[in-house]
Short mmCIF file of C-alpha atoms in Angstrom, two decimals:
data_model
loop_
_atom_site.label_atom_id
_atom_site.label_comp_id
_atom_site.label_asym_id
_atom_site.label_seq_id
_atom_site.Cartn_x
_atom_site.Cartn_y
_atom_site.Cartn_z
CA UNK A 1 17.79 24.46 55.87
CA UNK A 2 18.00 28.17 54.72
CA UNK A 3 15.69 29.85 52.62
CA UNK A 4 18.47 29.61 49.90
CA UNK A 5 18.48 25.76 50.48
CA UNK A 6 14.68 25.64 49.85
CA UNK A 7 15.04 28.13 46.57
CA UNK A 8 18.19 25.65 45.55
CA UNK A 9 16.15 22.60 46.14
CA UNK A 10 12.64 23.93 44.60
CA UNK A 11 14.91 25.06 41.46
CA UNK A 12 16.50 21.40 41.24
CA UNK A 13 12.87 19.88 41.39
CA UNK A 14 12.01 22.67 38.50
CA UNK A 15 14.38 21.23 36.07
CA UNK A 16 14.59 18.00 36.73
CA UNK A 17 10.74 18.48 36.41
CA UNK A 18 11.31 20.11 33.05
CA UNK A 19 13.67 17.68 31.85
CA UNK A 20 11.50 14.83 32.15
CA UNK A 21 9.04 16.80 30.47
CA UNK A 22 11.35 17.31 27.49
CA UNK A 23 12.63 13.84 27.74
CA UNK A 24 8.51 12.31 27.40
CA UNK A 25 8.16 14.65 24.74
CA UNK A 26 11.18 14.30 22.55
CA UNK A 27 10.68 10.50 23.02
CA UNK A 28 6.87 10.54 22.26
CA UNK A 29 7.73 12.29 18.54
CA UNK A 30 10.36 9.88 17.64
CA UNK A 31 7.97 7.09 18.42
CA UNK A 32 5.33 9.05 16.14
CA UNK A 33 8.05 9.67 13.56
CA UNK A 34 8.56 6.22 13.37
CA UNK A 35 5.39 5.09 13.62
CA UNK A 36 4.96 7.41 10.53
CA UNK A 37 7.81 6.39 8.57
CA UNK A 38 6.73 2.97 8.62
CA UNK A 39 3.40 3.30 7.41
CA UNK A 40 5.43 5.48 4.54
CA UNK A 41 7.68 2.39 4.07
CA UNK A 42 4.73 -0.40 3.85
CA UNK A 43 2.79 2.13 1.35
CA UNK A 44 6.00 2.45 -0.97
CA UNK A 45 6.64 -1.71 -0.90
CA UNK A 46 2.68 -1.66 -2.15
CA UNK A 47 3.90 0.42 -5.03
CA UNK A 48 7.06 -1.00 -6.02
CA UNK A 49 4.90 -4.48 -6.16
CA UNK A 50 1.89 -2.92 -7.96
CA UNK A 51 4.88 -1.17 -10.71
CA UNK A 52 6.04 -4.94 -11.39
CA UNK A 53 2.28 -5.61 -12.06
CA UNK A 54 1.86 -3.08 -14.05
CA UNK A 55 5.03 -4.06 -15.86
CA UNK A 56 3.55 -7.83 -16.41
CA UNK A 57 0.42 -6.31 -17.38
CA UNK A 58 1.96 -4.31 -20.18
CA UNK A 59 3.70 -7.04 -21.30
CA UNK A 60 0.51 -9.11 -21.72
CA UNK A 61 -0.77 -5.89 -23.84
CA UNK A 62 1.99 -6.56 -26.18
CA UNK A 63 1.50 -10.20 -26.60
CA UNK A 64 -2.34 -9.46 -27.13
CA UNK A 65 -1.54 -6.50 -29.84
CA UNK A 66 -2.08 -9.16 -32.46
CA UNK A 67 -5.04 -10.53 -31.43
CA UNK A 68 -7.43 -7.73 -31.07
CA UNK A 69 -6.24 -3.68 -32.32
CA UNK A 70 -9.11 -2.68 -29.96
CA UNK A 71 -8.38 -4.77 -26.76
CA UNK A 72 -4.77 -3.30 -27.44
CA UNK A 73 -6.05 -0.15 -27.62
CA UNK A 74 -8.18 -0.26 -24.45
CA UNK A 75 -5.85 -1.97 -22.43
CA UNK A 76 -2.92 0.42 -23.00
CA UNK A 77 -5.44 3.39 -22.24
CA UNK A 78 -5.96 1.61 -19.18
CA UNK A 79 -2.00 1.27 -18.54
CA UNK A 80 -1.29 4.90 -19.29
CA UNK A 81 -3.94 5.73 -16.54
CA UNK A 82 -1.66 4.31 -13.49
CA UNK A 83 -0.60 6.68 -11.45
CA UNK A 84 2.74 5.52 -8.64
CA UNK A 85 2.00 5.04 -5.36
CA UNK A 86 4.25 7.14 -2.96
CA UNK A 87 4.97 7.18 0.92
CA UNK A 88 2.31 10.37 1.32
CA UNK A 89 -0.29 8.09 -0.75
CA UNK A 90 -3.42 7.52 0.59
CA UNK A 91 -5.31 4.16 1.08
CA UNK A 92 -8.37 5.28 -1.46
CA UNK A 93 -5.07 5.69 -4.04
CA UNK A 94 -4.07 2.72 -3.49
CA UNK A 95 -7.06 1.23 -3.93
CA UNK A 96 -7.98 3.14 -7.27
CA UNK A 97 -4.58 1.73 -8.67
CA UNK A 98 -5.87 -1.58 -7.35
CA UNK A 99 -9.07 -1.20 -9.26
CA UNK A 100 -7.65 -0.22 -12.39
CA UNK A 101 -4.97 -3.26 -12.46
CA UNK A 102 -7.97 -5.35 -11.99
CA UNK A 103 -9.52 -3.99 -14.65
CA UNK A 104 -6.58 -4.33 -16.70
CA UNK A 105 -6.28 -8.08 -16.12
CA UNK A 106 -9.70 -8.87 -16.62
CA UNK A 107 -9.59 -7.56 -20.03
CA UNK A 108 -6.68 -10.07 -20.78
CA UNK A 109 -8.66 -12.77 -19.07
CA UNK A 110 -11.61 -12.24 -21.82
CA UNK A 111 -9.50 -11.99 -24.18
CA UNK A 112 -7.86 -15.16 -23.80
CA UNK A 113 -10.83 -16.51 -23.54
CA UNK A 114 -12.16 -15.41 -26.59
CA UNK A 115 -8.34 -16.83 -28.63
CA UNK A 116 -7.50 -20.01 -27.17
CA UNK A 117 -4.60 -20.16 -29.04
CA UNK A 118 -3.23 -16.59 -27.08
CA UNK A 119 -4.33 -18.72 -23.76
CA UNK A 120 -1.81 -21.51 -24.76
CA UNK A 121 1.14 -19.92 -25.64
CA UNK A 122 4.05 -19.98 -23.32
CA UNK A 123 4.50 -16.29 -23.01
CA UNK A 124 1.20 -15.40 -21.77
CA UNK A 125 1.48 -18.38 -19.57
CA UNK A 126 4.77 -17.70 -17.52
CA UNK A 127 3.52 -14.04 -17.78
CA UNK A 128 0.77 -14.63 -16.26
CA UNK A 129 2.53 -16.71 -13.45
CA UNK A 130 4.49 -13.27 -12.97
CA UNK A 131 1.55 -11.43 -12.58
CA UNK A 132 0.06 -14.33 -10.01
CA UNK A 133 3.57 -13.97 -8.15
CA UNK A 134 3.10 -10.22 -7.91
CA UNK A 135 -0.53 -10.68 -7.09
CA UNK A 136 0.79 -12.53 -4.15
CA UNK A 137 3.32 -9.85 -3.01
CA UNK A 138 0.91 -7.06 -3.52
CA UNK A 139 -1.66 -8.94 -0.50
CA UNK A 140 1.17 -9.71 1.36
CA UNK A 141 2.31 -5.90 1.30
CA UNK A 142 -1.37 -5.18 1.66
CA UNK A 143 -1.55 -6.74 4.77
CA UNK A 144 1.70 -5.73 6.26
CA UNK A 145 0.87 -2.01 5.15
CA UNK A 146 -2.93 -2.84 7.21
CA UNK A 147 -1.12 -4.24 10.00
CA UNK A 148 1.71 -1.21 10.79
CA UNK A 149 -1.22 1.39 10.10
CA UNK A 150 -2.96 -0.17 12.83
CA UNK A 151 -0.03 0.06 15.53
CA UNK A 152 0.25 4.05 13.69
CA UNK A 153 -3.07 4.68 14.76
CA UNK A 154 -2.90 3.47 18.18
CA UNK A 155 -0.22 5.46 18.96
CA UNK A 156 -2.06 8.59 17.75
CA UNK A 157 -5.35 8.00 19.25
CA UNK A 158 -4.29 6.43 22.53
CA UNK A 159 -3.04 8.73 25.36
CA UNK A 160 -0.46 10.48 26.23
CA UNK A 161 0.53 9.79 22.45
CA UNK A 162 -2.85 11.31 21.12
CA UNK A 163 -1.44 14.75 22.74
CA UNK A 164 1.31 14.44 21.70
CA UNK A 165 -0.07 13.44 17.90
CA UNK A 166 -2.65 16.77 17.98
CA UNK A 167 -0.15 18.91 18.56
CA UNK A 168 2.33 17.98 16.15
CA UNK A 169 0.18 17.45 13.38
CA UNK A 170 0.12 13.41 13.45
CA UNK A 171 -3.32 12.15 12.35
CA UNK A 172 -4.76 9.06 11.94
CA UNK A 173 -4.16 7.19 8.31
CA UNK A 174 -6.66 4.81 6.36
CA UNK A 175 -6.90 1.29 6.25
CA UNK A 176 -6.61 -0.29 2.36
CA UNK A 177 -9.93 -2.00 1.73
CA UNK A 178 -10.67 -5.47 0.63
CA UNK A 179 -13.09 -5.48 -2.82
CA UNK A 180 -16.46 -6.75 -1.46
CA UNK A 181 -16.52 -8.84 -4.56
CA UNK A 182 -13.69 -11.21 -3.37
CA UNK A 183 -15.18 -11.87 0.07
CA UNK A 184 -17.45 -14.78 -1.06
CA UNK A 185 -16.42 -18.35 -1.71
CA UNK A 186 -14.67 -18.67 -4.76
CA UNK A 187 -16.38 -21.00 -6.75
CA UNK A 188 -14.38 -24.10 -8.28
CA UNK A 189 -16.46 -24.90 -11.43
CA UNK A 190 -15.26 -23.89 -14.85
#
């Protein structure tokens, strides 16, 4: 073998070198990308169920507007402070939106409380069924949201993705939190 064979066969080795190189790294975004996307995706579903909540929730404002001028008042201030929750929305957002939703429906709680008659009528009942329904669908999207940000995160942290991730901008994204309120034993007695 000639000195051109060895230059011929060190140049093959060069690009075939360079190609898997390209390949690793082409195939290491898309897998970020995707990875990304997803998270995106789970983040919107929390939205779009949080939007039905918040259309419930308004709903129940309406029916209380005759009961109480100042629990209508308050509770529509409360409404009017929701913000939407978007793909590029972070997990403390989210949460905020959660809080204030909470709010929202505890306000209606006490005030069916205080009017029985509110707490008995149909309305408010299969409304509030909604809002149970979208309760539901809000932890379920909670968890699936949780549960893709986790397989996000390993990809950017773990190697050869986390060089990938660096260099490209990819960082790590937040967890949604549980309300350290809910964690105990609910209790049964009324």
């Amino acid at each position: 073998m000639g000195a051109l064979g060895v230059i011929l066969l060190v140049v093959v080795v060069l690009v075939v070198v360079v190609l898997l190189v390209v390949g690793w790294f082409v195939c290491g975004q898309n897998n970020l990308v995707h990875a990304e996307e997803l998270c995106g995706n789970a983040l919107s579903q929390i939205g779009v169920q949080q939007a039905s909540r918040w259309d419930a929730l308004n709903a129940l404002a309406d029916l209380t507007k005759g009961y109480s001028d100042q629990e209508y008042n308050t509770l529509m201030d409360t409404i009017r402070a929701r913000q939407g929750i978007s793909p590029k929305s972070s997990a403390a957002e989210v949460d905020a939106q959660e809080n204030l939703l909470q709010q929202g429906l505890g306000r209606i709680n006490a005030l069916a409380e205080a009017y029985p008659d509110l707490k008995s009528n149909t309305v408010y009942l299969k409304t509030m069924d909604e809002v149970r329904r979208y309760e539901d669908n809000v932890r379920m999207s909670r968890m699936v949201y949780n549960d893709t940000v986790t397989k996000y995160n390993r990809l950017v942290r773990s190697l050869p993705g986390s060089l990938l991730a660096t260099g490209l901008g990819f960082a790590p994204r937040g967890y949604l939190q549980d309300d350290p309120a809910k964690a105990g034993m609910p209790t049964m007695v009324r």
